Coordinates of C-alpha atoms in Angstrom, one line a residue:
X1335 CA 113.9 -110.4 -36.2
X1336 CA 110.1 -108.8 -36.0
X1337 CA 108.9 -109.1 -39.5
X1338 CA 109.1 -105.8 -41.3
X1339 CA 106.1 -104.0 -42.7
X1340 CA 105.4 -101.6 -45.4
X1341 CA 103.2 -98.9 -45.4
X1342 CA 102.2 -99.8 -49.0
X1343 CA 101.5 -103.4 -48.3
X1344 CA 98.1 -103.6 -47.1
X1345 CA 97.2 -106.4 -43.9
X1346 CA 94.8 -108.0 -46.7
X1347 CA 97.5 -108.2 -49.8
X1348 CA 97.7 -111.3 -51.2
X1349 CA 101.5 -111.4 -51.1
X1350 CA 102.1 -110.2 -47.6
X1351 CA 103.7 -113.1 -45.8
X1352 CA 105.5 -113.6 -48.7
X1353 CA 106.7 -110.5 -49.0
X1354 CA 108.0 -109.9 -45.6
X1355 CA 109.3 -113.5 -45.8
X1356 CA 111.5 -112.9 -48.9
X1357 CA 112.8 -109.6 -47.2
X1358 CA 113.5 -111.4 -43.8
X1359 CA 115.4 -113.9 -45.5
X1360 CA 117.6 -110.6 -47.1
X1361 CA 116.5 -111.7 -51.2
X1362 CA 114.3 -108.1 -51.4
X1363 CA 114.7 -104.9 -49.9
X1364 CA 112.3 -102.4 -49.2
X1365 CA 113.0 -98.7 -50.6
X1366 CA 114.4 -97.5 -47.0
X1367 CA 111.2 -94.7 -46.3
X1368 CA 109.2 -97.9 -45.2
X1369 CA 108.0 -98.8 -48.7
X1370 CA 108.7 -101.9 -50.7
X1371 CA 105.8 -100.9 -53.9
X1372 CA 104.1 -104.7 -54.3
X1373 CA 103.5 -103.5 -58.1
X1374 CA 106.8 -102.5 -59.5
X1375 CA 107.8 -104.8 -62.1
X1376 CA 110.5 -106.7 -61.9
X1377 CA 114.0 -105.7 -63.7
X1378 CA 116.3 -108.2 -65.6
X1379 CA 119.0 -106.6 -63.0
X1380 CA 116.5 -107.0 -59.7
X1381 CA 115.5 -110.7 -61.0
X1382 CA 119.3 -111.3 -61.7
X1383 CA 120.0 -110.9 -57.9
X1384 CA 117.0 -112.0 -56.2
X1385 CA 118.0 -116.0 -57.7
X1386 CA 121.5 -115.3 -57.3
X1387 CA 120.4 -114.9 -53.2
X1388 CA 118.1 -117.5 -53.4
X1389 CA 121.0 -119.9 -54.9
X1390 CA 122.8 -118.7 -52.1
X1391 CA 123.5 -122.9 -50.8
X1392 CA 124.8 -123.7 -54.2
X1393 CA 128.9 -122.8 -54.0
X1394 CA 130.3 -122.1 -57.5
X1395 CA 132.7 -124.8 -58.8
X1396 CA 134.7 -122.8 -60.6
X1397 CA 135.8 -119.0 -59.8
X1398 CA 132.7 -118.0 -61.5
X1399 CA 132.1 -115.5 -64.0
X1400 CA 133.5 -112.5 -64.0
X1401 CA 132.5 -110.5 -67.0
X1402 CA 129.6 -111.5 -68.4
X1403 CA 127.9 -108.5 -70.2
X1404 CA 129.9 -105.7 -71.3
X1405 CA 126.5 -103.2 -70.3
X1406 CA 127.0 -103.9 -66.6
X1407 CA 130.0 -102.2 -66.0
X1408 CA 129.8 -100.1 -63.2
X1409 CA 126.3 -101.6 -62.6
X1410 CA 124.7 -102.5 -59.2
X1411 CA 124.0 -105.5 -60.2
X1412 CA 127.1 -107.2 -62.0
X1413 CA 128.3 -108.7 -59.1
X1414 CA 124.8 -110.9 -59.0
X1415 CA 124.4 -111.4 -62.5
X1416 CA 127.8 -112.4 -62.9
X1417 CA 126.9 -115.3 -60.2
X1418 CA 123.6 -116.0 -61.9
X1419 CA 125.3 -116.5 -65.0
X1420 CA 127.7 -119.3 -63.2
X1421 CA 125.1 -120.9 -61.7
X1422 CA 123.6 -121.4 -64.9
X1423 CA 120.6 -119.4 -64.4
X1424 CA 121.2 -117.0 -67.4
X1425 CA 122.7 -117.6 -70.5
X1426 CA 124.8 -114.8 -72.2
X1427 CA 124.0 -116.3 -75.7
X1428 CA 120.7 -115.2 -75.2
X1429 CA 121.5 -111.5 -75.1
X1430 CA 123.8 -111.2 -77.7
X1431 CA 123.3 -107.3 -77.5
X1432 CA 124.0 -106.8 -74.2
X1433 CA 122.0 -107.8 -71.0
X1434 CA 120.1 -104.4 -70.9
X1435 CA 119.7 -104.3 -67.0
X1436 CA 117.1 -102.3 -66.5
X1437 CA 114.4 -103.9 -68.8
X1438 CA 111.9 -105.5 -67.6
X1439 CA 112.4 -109.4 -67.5
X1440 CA 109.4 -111.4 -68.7
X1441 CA 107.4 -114.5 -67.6
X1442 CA 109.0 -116.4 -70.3
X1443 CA 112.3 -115.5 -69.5
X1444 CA 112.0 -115.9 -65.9
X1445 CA 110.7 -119.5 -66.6
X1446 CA 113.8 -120.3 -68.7
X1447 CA 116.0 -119.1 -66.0
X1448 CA 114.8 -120.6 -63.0
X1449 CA 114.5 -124.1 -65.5
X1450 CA 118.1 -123.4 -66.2
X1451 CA 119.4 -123.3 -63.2
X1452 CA 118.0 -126.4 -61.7
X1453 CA 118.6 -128.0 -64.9
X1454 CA 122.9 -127.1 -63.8
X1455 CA 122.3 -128.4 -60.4
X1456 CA 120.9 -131.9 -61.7
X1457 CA 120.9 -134.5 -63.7
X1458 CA 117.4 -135.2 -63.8
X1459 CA 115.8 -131.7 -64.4
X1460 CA 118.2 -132.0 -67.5
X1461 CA 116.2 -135.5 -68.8
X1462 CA 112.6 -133.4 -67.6
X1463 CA 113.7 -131.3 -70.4
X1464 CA 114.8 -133.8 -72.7
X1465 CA 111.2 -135.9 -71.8
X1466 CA 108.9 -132.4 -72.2
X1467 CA 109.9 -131.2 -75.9
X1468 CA 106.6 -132.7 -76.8
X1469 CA 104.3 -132.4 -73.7
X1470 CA 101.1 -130.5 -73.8
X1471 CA 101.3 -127.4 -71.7
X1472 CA 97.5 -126.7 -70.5
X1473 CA 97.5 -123.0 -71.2
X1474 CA 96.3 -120.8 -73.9
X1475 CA 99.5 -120.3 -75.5
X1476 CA 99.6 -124.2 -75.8
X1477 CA 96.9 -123.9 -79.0
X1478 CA 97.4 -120.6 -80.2
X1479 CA 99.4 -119.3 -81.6
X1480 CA 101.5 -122.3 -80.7
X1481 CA 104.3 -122.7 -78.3
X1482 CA 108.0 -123.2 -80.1
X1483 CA 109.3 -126.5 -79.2
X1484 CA 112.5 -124.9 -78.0
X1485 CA 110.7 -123.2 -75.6
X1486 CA 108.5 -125.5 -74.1
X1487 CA 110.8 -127.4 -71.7
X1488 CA 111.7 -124.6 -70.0
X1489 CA 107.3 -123.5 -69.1
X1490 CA 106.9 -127.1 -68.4
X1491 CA 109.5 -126.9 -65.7
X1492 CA 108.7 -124.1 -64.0
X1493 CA 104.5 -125.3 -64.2
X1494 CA 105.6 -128.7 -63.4
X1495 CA 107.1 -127.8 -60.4
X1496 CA 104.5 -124.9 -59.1
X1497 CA 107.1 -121.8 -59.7
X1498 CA 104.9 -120.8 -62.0
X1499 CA 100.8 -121.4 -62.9
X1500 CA 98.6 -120.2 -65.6
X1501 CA 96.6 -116.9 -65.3
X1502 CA 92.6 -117.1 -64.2
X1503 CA 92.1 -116.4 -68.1
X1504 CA 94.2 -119.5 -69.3
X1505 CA 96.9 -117.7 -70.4
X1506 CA 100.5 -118.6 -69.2
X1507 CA 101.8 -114.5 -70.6
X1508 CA 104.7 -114.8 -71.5
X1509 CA 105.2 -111.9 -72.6
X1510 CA 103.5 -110.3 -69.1
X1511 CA 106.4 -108.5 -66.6
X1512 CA 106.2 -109.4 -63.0
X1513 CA 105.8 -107.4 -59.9
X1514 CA 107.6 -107.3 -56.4
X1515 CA 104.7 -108.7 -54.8
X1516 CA 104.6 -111.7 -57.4
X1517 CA 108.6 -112.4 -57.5
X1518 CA 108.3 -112.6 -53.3
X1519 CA 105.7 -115.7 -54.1
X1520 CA 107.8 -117.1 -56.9
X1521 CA 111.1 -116.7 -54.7
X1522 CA 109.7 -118.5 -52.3
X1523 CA 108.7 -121.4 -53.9
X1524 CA 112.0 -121.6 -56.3
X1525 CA 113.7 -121.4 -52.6
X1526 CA 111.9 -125.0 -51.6
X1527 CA 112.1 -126.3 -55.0
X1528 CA 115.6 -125.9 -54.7
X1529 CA 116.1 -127.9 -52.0
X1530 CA 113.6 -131.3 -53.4
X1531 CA 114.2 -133.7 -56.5
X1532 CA 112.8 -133.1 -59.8
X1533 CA 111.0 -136.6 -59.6
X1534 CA 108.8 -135.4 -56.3
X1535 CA 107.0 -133.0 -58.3
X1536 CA 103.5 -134.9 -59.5
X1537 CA 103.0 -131.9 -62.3
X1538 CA 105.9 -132.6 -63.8
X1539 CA 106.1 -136.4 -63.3
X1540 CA 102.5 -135.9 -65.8
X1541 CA 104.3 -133.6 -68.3
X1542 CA 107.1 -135.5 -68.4
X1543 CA 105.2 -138.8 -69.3
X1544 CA 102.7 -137.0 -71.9
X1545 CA 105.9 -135.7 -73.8
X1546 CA 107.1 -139.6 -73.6
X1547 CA 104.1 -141.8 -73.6
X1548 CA 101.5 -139.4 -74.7
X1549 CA 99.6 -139.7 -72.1
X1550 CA 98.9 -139.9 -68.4
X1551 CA 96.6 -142.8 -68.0
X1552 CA 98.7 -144.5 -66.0
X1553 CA 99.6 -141.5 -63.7
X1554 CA 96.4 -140.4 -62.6
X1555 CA 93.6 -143.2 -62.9
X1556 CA 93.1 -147.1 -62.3
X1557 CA 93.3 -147.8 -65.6
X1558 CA 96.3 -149.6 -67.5
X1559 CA 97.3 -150.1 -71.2
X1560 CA 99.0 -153.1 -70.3
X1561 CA 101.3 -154.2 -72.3
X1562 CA 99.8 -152.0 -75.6
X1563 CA 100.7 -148.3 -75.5
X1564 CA 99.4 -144.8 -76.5
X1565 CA 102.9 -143.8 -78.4
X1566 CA 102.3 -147.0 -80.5
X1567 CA 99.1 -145.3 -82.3
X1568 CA 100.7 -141.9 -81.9
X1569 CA 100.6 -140.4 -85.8
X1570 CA 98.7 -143.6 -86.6
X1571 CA 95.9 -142.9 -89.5
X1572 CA 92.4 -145.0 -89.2
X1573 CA 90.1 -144.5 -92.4
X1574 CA 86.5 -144.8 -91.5
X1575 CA 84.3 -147.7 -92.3
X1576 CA 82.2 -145.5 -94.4
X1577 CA 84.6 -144.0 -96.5
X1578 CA 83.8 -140.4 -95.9
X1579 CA 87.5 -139.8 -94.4
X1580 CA 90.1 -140.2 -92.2
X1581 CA 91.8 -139.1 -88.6
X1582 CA 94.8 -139.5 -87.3
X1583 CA 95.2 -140.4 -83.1
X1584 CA 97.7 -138.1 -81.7
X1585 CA 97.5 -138.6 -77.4
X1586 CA 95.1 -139.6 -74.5
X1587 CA 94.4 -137.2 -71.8
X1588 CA 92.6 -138.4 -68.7
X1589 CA 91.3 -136.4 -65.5
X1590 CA 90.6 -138.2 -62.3
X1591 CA 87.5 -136.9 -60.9
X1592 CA 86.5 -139.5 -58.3
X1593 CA 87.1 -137.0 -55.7
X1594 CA 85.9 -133.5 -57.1
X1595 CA 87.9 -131.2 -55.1
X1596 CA 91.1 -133.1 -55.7
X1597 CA 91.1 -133.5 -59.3
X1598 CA 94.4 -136.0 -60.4
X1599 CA 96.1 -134.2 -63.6
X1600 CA 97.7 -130.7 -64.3
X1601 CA 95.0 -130.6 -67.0
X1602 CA 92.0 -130.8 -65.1
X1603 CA 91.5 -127.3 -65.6
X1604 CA 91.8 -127.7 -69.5
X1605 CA 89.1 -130.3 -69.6
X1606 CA 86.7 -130.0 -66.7
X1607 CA 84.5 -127.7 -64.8
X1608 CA 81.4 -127.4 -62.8
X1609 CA 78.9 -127.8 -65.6
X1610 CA 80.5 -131.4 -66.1
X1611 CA 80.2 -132.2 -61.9
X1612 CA 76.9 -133.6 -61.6
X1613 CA 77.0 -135.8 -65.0
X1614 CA 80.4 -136.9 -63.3
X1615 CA 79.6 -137.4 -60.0
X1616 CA 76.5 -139.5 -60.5
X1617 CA 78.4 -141.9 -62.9
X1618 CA 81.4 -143.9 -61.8
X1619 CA 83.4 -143.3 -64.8
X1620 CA 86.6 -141.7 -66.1
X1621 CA 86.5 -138.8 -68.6
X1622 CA 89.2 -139.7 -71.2
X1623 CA 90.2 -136.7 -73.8
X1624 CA 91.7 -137.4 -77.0
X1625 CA 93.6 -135.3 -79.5
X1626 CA 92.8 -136.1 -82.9
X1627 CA 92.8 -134.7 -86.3
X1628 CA 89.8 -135.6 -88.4
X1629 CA 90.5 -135.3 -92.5
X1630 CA 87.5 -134.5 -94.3
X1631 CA 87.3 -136.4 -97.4
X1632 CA 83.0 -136.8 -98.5
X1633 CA 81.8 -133.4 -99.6
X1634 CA 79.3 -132.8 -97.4
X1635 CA 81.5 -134.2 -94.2
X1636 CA 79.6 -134.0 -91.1
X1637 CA 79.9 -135.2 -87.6
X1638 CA 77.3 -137.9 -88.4
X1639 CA 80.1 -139.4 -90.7
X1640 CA 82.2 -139.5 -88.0
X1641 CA 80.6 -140.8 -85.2
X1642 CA 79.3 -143.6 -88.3
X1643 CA 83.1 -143.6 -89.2
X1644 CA 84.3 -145.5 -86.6
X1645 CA 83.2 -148.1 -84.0
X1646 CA 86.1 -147.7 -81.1
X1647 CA 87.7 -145.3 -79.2
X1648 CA 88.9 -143.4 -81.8
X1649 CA 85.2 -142.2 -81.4
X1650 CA 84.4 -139.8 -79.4
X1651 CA 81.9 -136.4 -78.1
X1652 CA 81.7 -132.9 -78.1
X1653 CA 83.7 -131.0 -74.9
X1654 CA 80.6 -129.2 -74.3
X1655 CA 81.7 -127.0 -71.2
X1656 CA 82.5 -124.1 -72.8
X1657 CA 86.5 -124.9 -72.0
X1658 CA 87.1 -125.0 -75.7
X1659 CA 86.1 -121.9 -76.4
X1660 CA 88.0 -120.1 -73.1
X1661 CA 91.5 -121.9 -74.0
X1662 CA 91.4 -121.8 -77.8
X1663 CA 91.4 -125.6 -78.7
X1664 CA 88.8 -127.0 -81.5
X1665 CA 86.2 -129.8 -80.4
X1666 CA 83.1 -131.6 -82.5
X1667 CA 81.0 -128.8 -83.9
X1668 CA 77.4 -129.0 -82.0
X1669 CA 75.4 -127.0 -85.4
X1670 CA 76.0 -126.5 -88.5
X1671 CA 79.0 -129.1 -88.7
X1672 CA 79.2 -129.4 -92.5
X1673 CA 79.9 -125.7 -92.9
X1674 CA 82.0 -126.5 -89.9
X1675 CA 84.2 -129.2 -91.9
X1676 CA 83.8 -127.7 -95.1
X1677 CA 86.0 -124.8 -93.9
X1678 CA 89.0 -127.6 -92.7
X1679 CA 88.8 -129.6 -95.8
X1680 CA 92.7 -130.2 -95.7
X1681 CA 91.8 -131.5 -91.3
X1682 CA 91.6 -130.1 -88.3
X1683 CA 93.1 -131.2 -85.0
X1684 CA 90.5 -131.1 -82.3
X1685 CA 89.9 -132.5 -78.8
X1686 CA 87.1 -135.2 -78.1
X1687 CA 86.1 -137.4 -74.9
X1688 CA 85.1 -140.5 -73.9
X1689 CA 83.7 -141.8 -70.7
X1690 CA 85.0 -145.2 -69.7
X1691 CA 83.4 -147.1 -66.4
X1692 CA 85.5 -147.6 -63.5
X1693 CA 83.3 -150.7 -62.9
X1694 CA 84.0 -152.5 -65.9
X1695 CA 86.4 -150.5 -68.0
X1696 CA 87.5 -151.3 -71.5
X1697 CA 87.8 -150.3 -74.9
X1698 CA 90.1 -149.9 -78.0
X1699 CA 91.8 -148.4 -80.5
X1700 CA 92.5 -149.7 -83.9
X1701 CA 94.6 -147.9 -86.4
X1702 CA 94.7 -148.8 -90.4
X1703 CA 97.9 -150.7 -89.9
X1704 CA 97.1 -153.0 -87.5
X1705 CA 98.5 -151.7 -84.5
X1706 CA 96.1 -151.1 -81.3
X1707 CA 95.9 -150.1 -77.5
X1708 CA 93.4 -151.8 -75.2
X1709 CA 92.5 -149.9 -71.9
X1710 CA 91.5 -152.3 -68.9
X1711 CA 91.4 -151.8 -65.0
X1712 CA 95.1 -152.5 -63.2
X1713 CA 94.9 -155.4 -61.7
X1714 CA 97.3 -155.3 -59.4

């Protein structure tokens, strides 16, 4: 059938193909007077049924809900949310006053349901959940105010498989509503992601391992821990050599950068950006970020008694690109540190990088109780 058009969908909209897709394929309808309004939002109801059509392959097991929310009597929609709810896209325990069809369903919860329902149709989307209760997500949100660990699987399956991305700002919203033209896109995709295995997705193959492993080394670079690893040092305290305090190692993020337009790791963005390009370019080496939490202990605590504090790669610089400041996450202080420490007397968790050689990597950690991880070049 000839693809339809809207008078209120401009030739140049972003969404267009999507949009005429997602109606071709009968999940969205225009308005009937040729107008299909790209920035509606997006109702609980309208959401409700556009998955339900999506899921359309996935035959229901059992007869299927009949009566899920006591509010949609009489509602257009109860027919569809009853089959979401089967399919285990939407949970009635999370409305426990009704579904309220006509609100507006947010980012968040449009994350949880789409995560929900593949996690029904498979086994492994179920251990992706399991495996991301403690995976970094590398938006905003992620640092403040904090994202709930209850909800975090659900984000890191929806970013982890492309349903959903961070804003230009660094933001996931989860609060944010969605439009028509935005719900095409995201049909679209859940549609193919649908049909593929939670493994093929590289994003959340990294999440998954950084909840586990606490980190992505492995995933994205050359480099190996052999037969040492990450989670061992995980929580581990080292005191520094001169006495002046203490940190304690939490995980080890690394961006591939040996081809610049096709950075490996879902926290490229996080980390990297043009400023760092021709520092990186011209060196062969590996930026290597990690998450510590530096505890303060000599009154006047600066970053001269850390960098003098240790020896290895619990050592490490300033982010100085700027990237701290736009997603909200604490790295060295470049002035004025002991003002700087002296306001996070009881520690402060902060982000700092290392730059290992692709030629000739290795280095170390050491932690107070003996344990260690060595990084080498895989050679296999």
């Amino acid at each position: 059938s000839a693809a339809t058009t809207f008078k209120d969908v401009q030739a140049n909209h972003w969404a267009k193909s999507a949009i005429e897709s997602a109606v071709s394929k009968g999940y969205f309808k225009g308005y009937g007077n040729g107008l299909f309004k790209p920035n509606a939002s997006v109702t609980r109801a309208e959401f409700a049924s556009l998955i339900s059509r999506v899921a359309k392959e996935i035959p229901l097991s059992e007869a299927g809900a009949t009566d899920s929310f006591k509010d949609l009597e009489g509602h257009w929609s109860k027919a569809e949310v009853d089959r979401a709810v089967s399919l285990g896209f939407i949970q009635t325990k999370d409305y426990p006053n009704g579904f309220k069809p006509n609100t507006p369903i947010t980012r968040e919860e449009m994350a949880k349901w789409m995560s929900s329902g593949l996690m029904t149709s498979s086994e492994e989307y179920k251990k992706a959940f399991v495996e991301t209760k403690e995976t970094l997500l590398p938006v905003k949100e992620a640092f403040k105010p904090g994202i709930a660990q209850a909800k975090l699987p659900y984000l890191a399956i929806a970013m982890g498989t492309n349903l959903m991305n961070g804003f230009p700002d660094g933001s996931f919203g989860m609060d944010k509503t969605t439009t028509r033209a935005e719900s095409s896109a995201i049909l679209l995709r859940l549609e193919g992601v649908l049909k593929k295995d939670a493994t093929s997705f590289e994003d959340l193959n990294e999440l998954r391992m950084v909840g586990v492993k606490k980190t992505n080394l492995e995933l994205v670079s050359s480099l190996t821990t052999g037969n040492t690893s990450i989670s061992d040092i995980s929580g581990k305290r080292k005191t520094f050599r001169n006495g002046a305090g203490s940190l304690v190692f939490h995980r080890l993020l690394a961006v591939n950068v040996s081809d610049w337009d096709k950075k490996k790791s879902i926290y490229a963005p996080l980390f990297v950006n043009e400023l760092d390009k021709s520092f990186l370019n011209s060196r062969n080496v590996i930026p290597l970020f990690s998450e510590i939490t530096i505890y303060p202990k000599a009154t006047d605590f600066s970053v001269a008694h850390y960098m003098n504090g240790v020896i290895d790669m619990t050592g490490g610089f300033r982010i100085d690109n700027g990237l701290d400041k736009k997603f909200g996450y604490q790295t060295l202080p470049n002035i004025e540190s002991a003002q700087y420490f002296a306001k996070h007397k009881s520690g402060v968790k902060m982000w700092v990088v290392n730059y290992i050689s692709l030629n000739k990597a290795s280095g170390q950690f050491n932690m107070d109780d003996g344990s260690f991880v060595t990084i080498l070049q895989n050679q296999k």
